[in-house]
Coordinates of C-alpha atoms and ligand atoms in Angstrom, one line a residue:
M1 CA -30.4 7.2 12.9
P2 CA -27.1 5.6 14.3
K3 CA -25.7 8.3 16.8
K4 CA -22.7 10.1 15.6
I5 CA -19.3 9.5 17.4
L6 CA -17.6 12.6 19.2
I7 CA -13.8 11.5 19.5
K8 CA -12.4 13.6 22.3
N9 CA -9.2 15.2 23.8
A10 CA -7.2 13.7 21.2
L11 CA -3.6 14.9 20.3
I12 CA -5.0 15.4 16.2
V13 CA -2.6 15.5 13.4
T14 CA -4.4 16.8 11.0
M15 CA -1.9 16.8 7.9
N16 CA -4.5 19.5 6.5
P17 CA -2.8 21.9 4.2
A18 CA -1.9 24.0 7.0
L19 CA -0.1 21.1 8.9
D20 CA -2.2 21.9 12.1
S21 CA -1.8 19.7 15.1
F22 CA -3.8 20.4 18.4
K23 CA -5.6 19.2 21.2
G24 CA -9.2 18.6 20.2
D25 CA -12.4 16.8 19.0
I26 CA -13.3 15.2 16.0
L27 CA -16.9 14.1 15.0
V28 CA -17.8 11.4 12.9
S29 CA -21.1 11.1 11.2
A30 CA -21.8 8.0 9.5
N31 CA -18.6 7.2 7.3
R32 CA -17.3 10.8 7.5
I33 CA -15.9 13.7 9.4
E34 CA -18.5 16.1 10.3
Q35 CA -16.4 18.7 12.6
I36 CA -13.1 19.0 14.0
A37 CA -12.3 21.4 16.6
E38 CA -10.6 22.1 20.1
H39 CA -14.0 21.7 21.7
I40 CA -17.4 20.0 20.3
P41 CA -20.2 19.7 22.7
A42 CA -21.1 16.2 23.4
N43 CA -25.2 16.8 23.1
D44 CA -26.5 13.3 22.3
N45 CA -23.6 11.7 20.6
L46 CA -21.8 8.6 21.5
V47 CA -18.4 9.6 23.3
F48 CA -15.1 8.3 22.9
N49 CA -12.3 9.5 25.0
A50 CA -8.8 9.6 23.2
E51 CA -7.2 11.5 25.9
G52 CA -3.8 9.8 25.8
Y53 CA -3.7 9.1 22.1
I54 CA -2.5 10.8 18.7
V55 CA -5.0 10.4 16.2
T56 CA -3.7 10.7 12.8
P57 CA -5.3 10.6 9.2
G58 CA -5.3 6.4 8.5
L59 CA -2.4 5.5 7.0
I60 CA -2.1 4.8 3.3
Q61 CA 0.8 2.0 1.9
T62 CA 0.7 2.0 -2.0
H63 CA 2.4 -1.3 -2.7
I64 CA 1.5 -4.5 -1.0
H65 CA 1.1 -8.2 -2.0
L66 CA -1.1 -9.8 0.3
C67 CA -1.0 -12.6 -1.7
Q68 CA 2.7 -13.2 -0.3
T69 CA 2.1 -12.8 3.4
L70 CA 2.1 -16.5 4.0
F71 CA 5.8 -16.7 2.5
R72 CA 7.2 -14.3 5.2
N73 CA 10.3 -15.9 6.2
L74 CA 10.7 -18.3 3.6
A75 CA 12.5 -16.4 1.1
D76 CA 15.4 -14.3 2.6
D77 CA 18.8 -13.4 1.1
L78 CA 17.9 -13.5 -2.7
L79 CA 18.3 -11.2 -5.6
L80 CA 15.3 -10.0 -6.9
L81 CA 15.0 -12.5 -10.0
D82 CA 16.4 -15.2 -8.3
W83 CA 14.0 -14.8 -5.4
L84 CA 11.1 -14.7 -8.1
K85 CA 12.0 -17.5 -9.5
E86 CA 13.3 -20.1 -6.8
K87 CA 10.7 -19.0 -4.5
I88 CA 7.9 -16.1 -5.1
W89 CA 6.5 -17.4 -8.2
P90 CA 6.5 -21.6 -7.4
F91 CA 5.0 -20.6 -4.3
E92 CA 2.2 -18.1 -5.7
A93 CA 1.7 -20.7 -8.4
A94 CA 0.6 -23.4 -5.8
H95 CA -1.7 -21.0 -4.1
Q96 CA -5.7 -22.7 -3.8
P97 CA -8.7 -20.5 -2.7
D98 CA -8.1 -21.3 1.0
T99 CA -4.3 -20.4 1.1
L100 CA -5.0 -17.4 -0.8
R101 CA -7.8 -16.1 1.7
L102 CA -5.3 -17.0 4.7
S103 CA -2.8 -15.1 3.2
A104 CA -5.0 -12.3 2.6
Q105 CA -6.3 -12.6 6.3
L106 CA -2.9 -12.8 7.6
G107 CA -1.8 -9.7 6.0
L108 CA -4.9 -7.7 6.8
S109 CA -4.2 -8.3 10.4
E110 CA -1.2 -7.0 10.7
L111 CA -1.9 -3.8 8.5
L112 CA -5.0 -3.0 10.2
K113 CA -3.1 -3.7 14.2
S114 CA -0.4 -1.2 13.0
G115 CA -2.9 1.9 11.6
T116 CA -2.7 1.1 7.9
T117 CA -6.5 1.7 6.5
T118 CA -5.7 2.2 2.9
I119 CA -3.5 -0.4 0.4
L120 CA -3.2 -0.7 -2.8
D121 CA -2.5 -4.7 -3.5
M122 CA -1.1 -6.6 -6.1
G123 CA -2.4 -9.9 -6.0
T124 CA -1.4 -13.3 -7.4
V125 CA -2.3 -14.4 -11.3
H126 CA -5.5 -16.6 -10.0
H127 CA -8.2 -16.6 -7.6
Q128 CA -8.5 -13.0 -7.1
D129 CA -11.9 -12.8 -6.2
V130 CA -10.8 -14.4 -2.6
I131 CA -8.8 -11.4 -2.1
F132 CA -11.5 -9.0 -2.7
E133 CA -13.7 -11.1 -0.6
E134 CA -11.3 -10.5 2.1
L135 CA -10.6 -7.3 1.7
T136 CA -14.5 -6.5 1.7
K137 CA -14.9 -8.3 5.0
S138 CA -11.9 -7.0 6.8
G139 CA -12.9 -3.5 6.6
I140 CA -10.0 -2.1 5.2
R141 CA -10.1 0.4 2.0
A142 CA -8.1 -1.0 -0.9
F143 CA -7.5 -0.5 -4.6
A144 CA -6.4 -4.1 -5.5
G145 CA -6.2 -6.1 -8.8
K146 CA -5.0 -9.9 -10.3
T147 CA -1.3 -9.6 -11.1
M148 CA -1.0 -10.3 -15.3
M149 CA 2.1 -12.3 -16.6
D150 CA 1.9 -13.5 -20.2
Y151 CA 5.4 -13.6 -21.5
G152 CA 8.8 -15.0 -20.6
K153 CA 10.6 -17.7 -18.8
I154 CA 7.6 -17.9 -15.9
P155 CA 6.2 -21.2 -14.1
A156 CA 3.3 -22.7 -16.3
G157 CA 1.0 -22.5 -13.4
L158 CA 1.3 -18.5 -13.8
N159 CA 1.7 -18.3 -17.4
E160 CA -1.6 -16.8 -19.1
K161 CA -2.6 -16.2 -22.5
T162 CA -2.7 -12.6 -23.2
H163 CA -6.8 -12.2 -23.7
H164 CA -7.5 -14.3 -21.1
S165 CA -5.6 -12.3 -18.6
I166 CA -7.2 -9.3 -20.0
D167 CA -10.6 -10.6 -20.1
E168 CA -10.3 -12.0 -16.3
S169 CA -9.2 -8.5 -15.1
V170 CA -12.2 -6.9 -17.1
R171 CA -14.5 -9.6 -15.2
L172 CA -12.7 -8.6 -12.0
L173 CA -13.3 -5.0 -12.2
K174 CA -17.0 -5.4 -13.5
K175 CA -17.8 -7.5 -10.3
W176 CA -15.5 -5.5 -7.6
D177 CA -14.6 -1.6 -8.7
N178 CA -16.7 0.8 -6.5
S179 CA -17.9 -1.9 -4.0
A180 CA -18.3 -2.2 -0.5
N181 CA -19.8 1.2 -0.4
G182 CA -17.1 2.6 -2.9
R183 CA -14.4 1.4 -0.3
I184 CA -13.2 -1.2 -2.7
R185 CA -11.6 -0.3 -6.3
Y186 CA -10.0 -2.4 -9.2
A187 CA -6.3 -1.7 -10.2
F188 CA -4.9 -3.3 -13.1
A189 CA -1.6 -4.8 -12.3
P190 CA 0.5 -6.1 -15.1
R191 CA 3.5 -7.6 -12.9
F192 CA 6.1 -5.6 -14.5
A193 CA 7.6 -5.2 -17.9
I194 CA 9.6 -8.3 -18.5
S195 CA 6.5 -10.5 -17.6
C196 CA 4.5 -9.2 -19.9
S197 CA 3.8 -8.8 -23.7
D198 CA 3.5 -5.6 -25.5
E199 CA -0.1 -6.4 -26.4
L200 CA -1.0 -6.7 -22.6
L201 CA 0.8 -3.7 -21.5
I202 CA -0.8 -1.4 -24.0
E203 CA -4.6 -2.9 -23.9
T204 CA -4.2 -2.6 -19.9
G205 CA -3.0 1.0 -20.5
R206 CA -6.0 1.7 -22.6
L207 CA -8.5 -0.3 -19.9
A208 CA -7.2 1.8 -16.8
K209 CA -7.9 4.8 -18.5
E210 CA -11.3 3.7 -20.1
H211 CA -12.3 2.4 -16.5
N212 CA -10.7 5.9 -14.7
T213 CA -8.5 3.6 -12.4
L214 CA -4.7 2.7 -11.9
F215 CA -2.1 1.1 -13.4
H216 CA -0.1 -0.6 -10.7
T217 CA 3.1 -2.4 -11.6
H218 CA 7.3 -2.7 -10.7
A219 CA 9.7 -1.0 -12.6
S220 CA 13.4 -0.6 -12.3
E221 CA 13.6 -2.4 -9.1
N222 CA 16.9 -4.5 -9.7
P223 CA 19.7 -3.9 -12.5
G224 CA 19.5 -7.3 -13.6
E225 CA 15.5 -6.6 -14.5
L226 CA 16.5 -3.4 -16.2
E227 CA 19.2 -5.2 -18.2
L228 CA 16.3 -7.7 -19.4
V229 CA 14.1 -4.7 -20.4
K230 CA 16.8 -2.9 -22.4
K231 CA 17.7 -6.2 -24.2
R232 CA 14.1 -6.9 -25.2
F233 CA 13.1 -3.1 -25.8
G234 CA 16.4 -1.1 -26.6
L235 CA 14.8 1.5 -24.0
R236 CA 14.8 1.7 -20.4
N237 CA 11.6 0.9 -18.4
I238 CA 9.8 4.6 -18.3
E239 CA 11.0 5.1 -21.6
V240 CA 8.9 1.6 -22.9
F241 CA 5.8 3.0 -20.7
D242 CA 6.1 6.1 -22.3
K243 CA 6.4 4.6 -26.1
L244 CA 3.9 2.0 -25.3
G245 CA 1.1 4.8 -24.4
F246 CA 0.5 4.3 -20.7
A247 CA 3.3 6.9 -18.9
K248 CA 0.2 8.9 -17.5
E249 CA -0.9 10.2 -14.1
N250 CA -2.2 6.7 -13.3
L251 CA 0.5 4.8 -13.6
C252 CA 1.7 3.4 -10.3
L253 CA 5.3 2.4 -10.1
A254 CA 6.6 0.5 -7.4
H255 CA 10.5 0.9 -6.5
C256 CA 11.9 3.3 -9.5
I257 CA 15.5 2.8 -8.1
W258 CA 17.5 2.7 -11.5
L259 CA 16.6 5.8 -13.5
D260 CA 18.1 8.4 -15.9
E261 CA 17.8 11.9 -16.2
N262 CA 15.2 11.4 -18.8
E263 CA 13.2 8.7 -16.9
K264 CA 13.4 10.9 -14.1
Q265 CA 11.6 13.9 -16.7
L266 CA 9.2 11.7 -17.5
L267 CA 8.1 11.1 -14.2
K268 CA 8.0 14.5 -13.5
A269 CA 6.1 15.8 -16.6
Q270 CA 3.7 13.1 -16.9
E271 CA 3.0 12.9 -13.3
I272 CA 3.6 9.3 -12.9
K273 CA 3.5 8.2 -9.3
V274 CA 6.7 6.4 -7.4
L275 CA 5.7 4.0 -4.6
H276 CA 8.7 3.5 -2.6
C277 CA 9.5 0.4 -0.6
P278 CA 12.7 1.2 1.3
S279 CA 12.8 -2.4 3.4
S280 CA 12.1 -4.3 0.5
N281 CA 15.1 -2.5 -1.5
L282 CA 17.2 -3.0 1.3
K283 CA 16.6 -6.7 2.0
L284 CA 16.7 -7.6 -1.9
G285 CA 20.2 -5.7 -2.1
S286 CA 18.2 -4.0 -5.0
G287 CA 19.6 -0.2 -4.2
I288 CA 18.2 2.9 -2.4
A289 CA 15.9 4.8 -4.8
A290 CA 16.9 9.1 -4.8
I291 CA 13.6 9.9 -3.1
P292 CA 14.9 13.4 -2.0
E293 CA 16.0 14.3 -5.3
Y294 CA 12.2 13.1 -6.4
L295 CA 10.5 14.9 -4.0
K296 CA 12.8 18.1 -5.0
R297 CA 11.5 17.7 -8.7
G298 CA 8.3 17.6 -7.9
I299 CA 7.6 13.7 -8.4
H300 CA 4.7 12.1 -6.6
V301 CA 6.2 9.6 -4.0
S302 CA 4.1 7.6 -1.6
I303 CA 5.3 4.3 0.5
G304 CA 4.5 0.8 1.1
A305 CA 5.9 -2.5 2.6
D306 CA 5.5 -4.3 -0.3
G307 CA 5.1 -8.2 0.3
A308 CA 5.9 -9.9 3.6
P309 CA 8.7 -12.3 1.9
C310 CA 10.6 -9.2 0.9
N311 CA 10.4 -7.1 4.3
N312 CA 9.8 -9.4 6.5
N313 CA 6.8 -7.6 8.0
L314 CA 4.1 -5.0 6.8
D315 CA 4.4 -2.4 9.4
I316 CA 4.5 1.2 8.2
F317 CA 6.2 2.7 10.9
T318 CA 9.6 0.4 10.3
E319 CA 8.8 1.7 6.4
M320 CA 8.7 5.6 7.7
R321 CA 11.5 5.3 9.5
L322 CA 13.6 3.2 7.2
A323 CA 12.6 5.8 4.5
A324 CA 14.2 8.6 6.5
L325 CA 17.3 6.6 7.7
I326 CA 18.7 5.3 4.4
Q327 CA 19.0 9.0 2.8
K328 CA 21.3 10.5 5.3
P329 CA 24.5 8.3 5.0
A330 CA 24.5 9.9 1.4
N331 CA 22.9 13.0 1.3
G332 CA 23.2 14.3 4.7
P333 CA 21.3 14.6 7.9
K334 CA 18.8 16.9 6.8
A335 CA 17.6 15.0 3.6
M336 CA 13.8 13.2 4.5
P337 CA 13.2 14.8 7.4
A338 CA 10.2 13.6 9.4
L339 CA 7.4 15.8 8.0
D340 CA 8.3 14.9 4.4
V341 CA 8.4 11.2 5.3
F342 CA 4.8 11.5 7.0
K343 CA 3.3 13.1 4.1
L344 CA 4.4 9.6 2.3
A345 CA 2.3 7.5 4.3
T346 CA -0.8 10.3 4.3
I347 CA -1.7 12.8 1.9
N348 CA 0.9 11.3 -0.8
G349 CA -0.3 8.1 -0.9
A350 CA -4.4 9.5 -1.0
E351 CA -2.8 11.8 -4.1
T352 CA -1.2 8.5 -5.6
L353 CA -4.5 6.5 -5.4
G354 CA -7.0 9.8 -6.8
L355 CA -8.2 9.6 -3.4
K356 CA -6.9 13.1 -1.9
D357 CA -10.4 14.8 -1.9
E358 CA -11.4 11.4 0.7
V359 CA -8.5 10.3 2.9
G360 CA -4.7 11.2 3.6
S361 CA -5.9 14.1 6.3
I362 CA -8.3 14.6 8.8
E363 CA -10.5 17.5 7.6
K364 CA -14.3 18.3 7.6
G365 CA -15.9 16.3 4.7
K366 CA -13.5 13.5 4.2
K367 CA -13.8 9.9 4.9
A368 CA -13.8 8.8 8.9
D369 CA -10.0 7.1 8.6
L370 CA -8.4 7.5 11.4
T371 CA -5.4 5.8 13.6
F372 CA -5.2 6.2 17.1
I373 CA -1.7 6.0 18.6
K374 CA -0.5 5.6 21.9
L375 CA 1.3 9.1 23.2
N376 CA 2.8 8.1 26.3
Q377 CA 5.4 5.3 25.8
V378 CA 8.8 4.5 27.5
H379 CA 10.2 4.5 23.9
S380 CA 8.5 7.8 22.3
I381 CA 8.5 10.3 24.9
P382 CA 9.6 13.2 25.5
F383 CA 9.1 14.9 22.1
D384 CA 8.2 18.4 20.6
N385 CA 8.0 17.7 17.0
V386 CA 5.2 15.3 16.6
Y387 CA 6.4 13.9 13.2
S388 CA 9.9 13.2 14.8
K389 CA 8.0 11.2 17.2
L390 CA 5.4 9.4 14.5
V391 CA 8.6 8.5 12.2
Y392 CA 11.6 8.1 14.7
S393 CA 10.2 6.3 18.0
T394 CA 6.6 5.1 17.4
K395 CA 6.3 1.4 17.0
A396 CA 3.2 -0.7 15.2
D397 CA 2.4 -1.8 18.5
D398 CA 1.4 1.6 19.9
V399 CA -1.5 1.6 17.5
E400 CA -4.4 0.7 19.7
H401 CA -7.7 1.3 17.6
V402 CA -8.4 2.2 14.1
M403 CA -11.6 3.4 12.4
I404 CA -12.0 3.0 8.8
D405 CA -15.0 4.7 6.9
G406 CA -16.6 5.5 10.2
Q407 CA -16.3 2.1 11.4
W408 CA -14.4 0.7 14.3
I409 CA -12.3 -2.1 12.7
V410 CA -9.6 -2.0 15.4
R411 CA -10.4 -1.8 19.2
D412 CA -7.8 -2.3 22.0
K413 CA -5.3 -3.7 19.4
K414 CA -7.7 -6.4 18.6
V415 CA -9.0 -6.8 14.7
L416 CA -12.7 -7.3 15.1
T417 CA -13.3 -8.1 11.4
I418 CA -10.7 -10.9 11.4
D419 CA -10.6 -14.1 13.3
E420 CA -6.7 -14.1 14.2
K421 CA -7.5 -17.9 16.1
Q422 CA -8.6 -19.4 12.9
I423 CA -5.1 -18.2 11.0
F424 CA -3.2 -19.7 13.8
A425 CA -5.3 -23.0 13.7
N426 CA -4.8 -23.4 9.6
I427 CA -1.2 -21.3 8.7
E428 CA 1.1 -24.5 8.8
H429 CA -1.1 -26.8 6.7
A430 CA -1.7 -23.8 4.2
V431 CA 2.2 -23.4 3.9
K432 CA 3.2 -27.0 3.4
I433 CA 0.2 -26.5 0.2
C434 CA 2.5 -23.8 -1.0
T435 CA 6.0 -24.4 -0.4
T436 CA 6.0 -28.4 -1.0
Ligands
GUN1 N1 9.2 -7.6 -9.0 C1 8.0 -8.3 -9.9 N2 7.4 -9.0 -9.0 C2 7.7 -8.7 -8.1 C3 7.1 -9.3 -6.4 O1 6.5 -9.8 -6.4 N3 7.8 -8.2 -5.6 C4 8.9 -7.8 -5.9 N4 9.6 -7.0 -4.8 N5 9.1 -7.2 -7.1 C5 8.5 -7.9 -8.1
FE2 FE1 6.2 -5.6 -4.9

């Protein structure tokens, strides 16, 4: 029997229903939290001294594009539809298995080093097995799926036949869903309404329900996108999804900036999930989603960095800080307090993914996904409210260790599962393949 790991003397931010934070110990047995208390006797457990660290639930990002990490800093200062047509789609169309692998490794290194332990990822059209291979090797917890595109003006290299897109998604689901001891799940990912046929959207909605998994897409990110939706369907995004029959609690929608009253009511009534991406929304000039209002209405919201070329990082601490700050000029300084923001990155993320009994808080019986953050840094002391410290002054680089599913994945800032040297050695060549 492998020994249990006893994490001692940490400042534990549990995110349990009582929102307890205290100095104490966590006992990890295999991949689960066996006990959490102010003092747990060492016995013959392996002791990890976490004095000087905050230990939080592993952080959760519900909207990522690992396939785009290779395009960081190469697609700046454009509006969404130009950004997609001029840069992102041609780049994605040029991906080969090896470039996609490198893109995923690069993104995963950054995510893991900065304390993200669970993601919902949208892949590209082809070679999705490669992303699943890298997710598996990296040790991260993930929902992922190939993006689906079968309609409208899209590059030939990404344009699929409807049935092929669906068949390939189902093949991938059968191969990867619930693999790696349940750490890897499949999520269907039609890209957005305007790149998908009605048939593809309807059938995907049916399949996502049949297989008890997520329907992940983009919606109402940009006024130009909304105009195209209205022109084609005579309806707004959420109304389209409702009419086509998949506006349900497994529907995960990135952005949701440009919504009317009826759409907001649909989000609430049908328990649809909003995936908030503050950096991306600012950088693409898309707008600011009314997150404080959504939360007040009881709409589910979680958070993600989106892809590297619209951010240009995948660092959840930047996302959290921005999620708070961008709301304050219009809504006053009390809008989006630090605790509400930290919930987006923990328990709300878990709820979005249907994982609220497994991750998102440090509680007995949950999976051992933990992020260890340096407590005393000159940029983050002093503090009395730990959520203020985590959201407003902690930096990604303060993360030193990460455990996922009871395994050490990052130790002393080094990702144990990914060879960074190999990324540095190959990145230039890979970028050339995709961008020239
Ligand atoms: N809408 C459709 N595709 C994309 C994408 O790749 N990124 C963003 N931000 N929005 C999209
Ligand atoms: Fe996106």
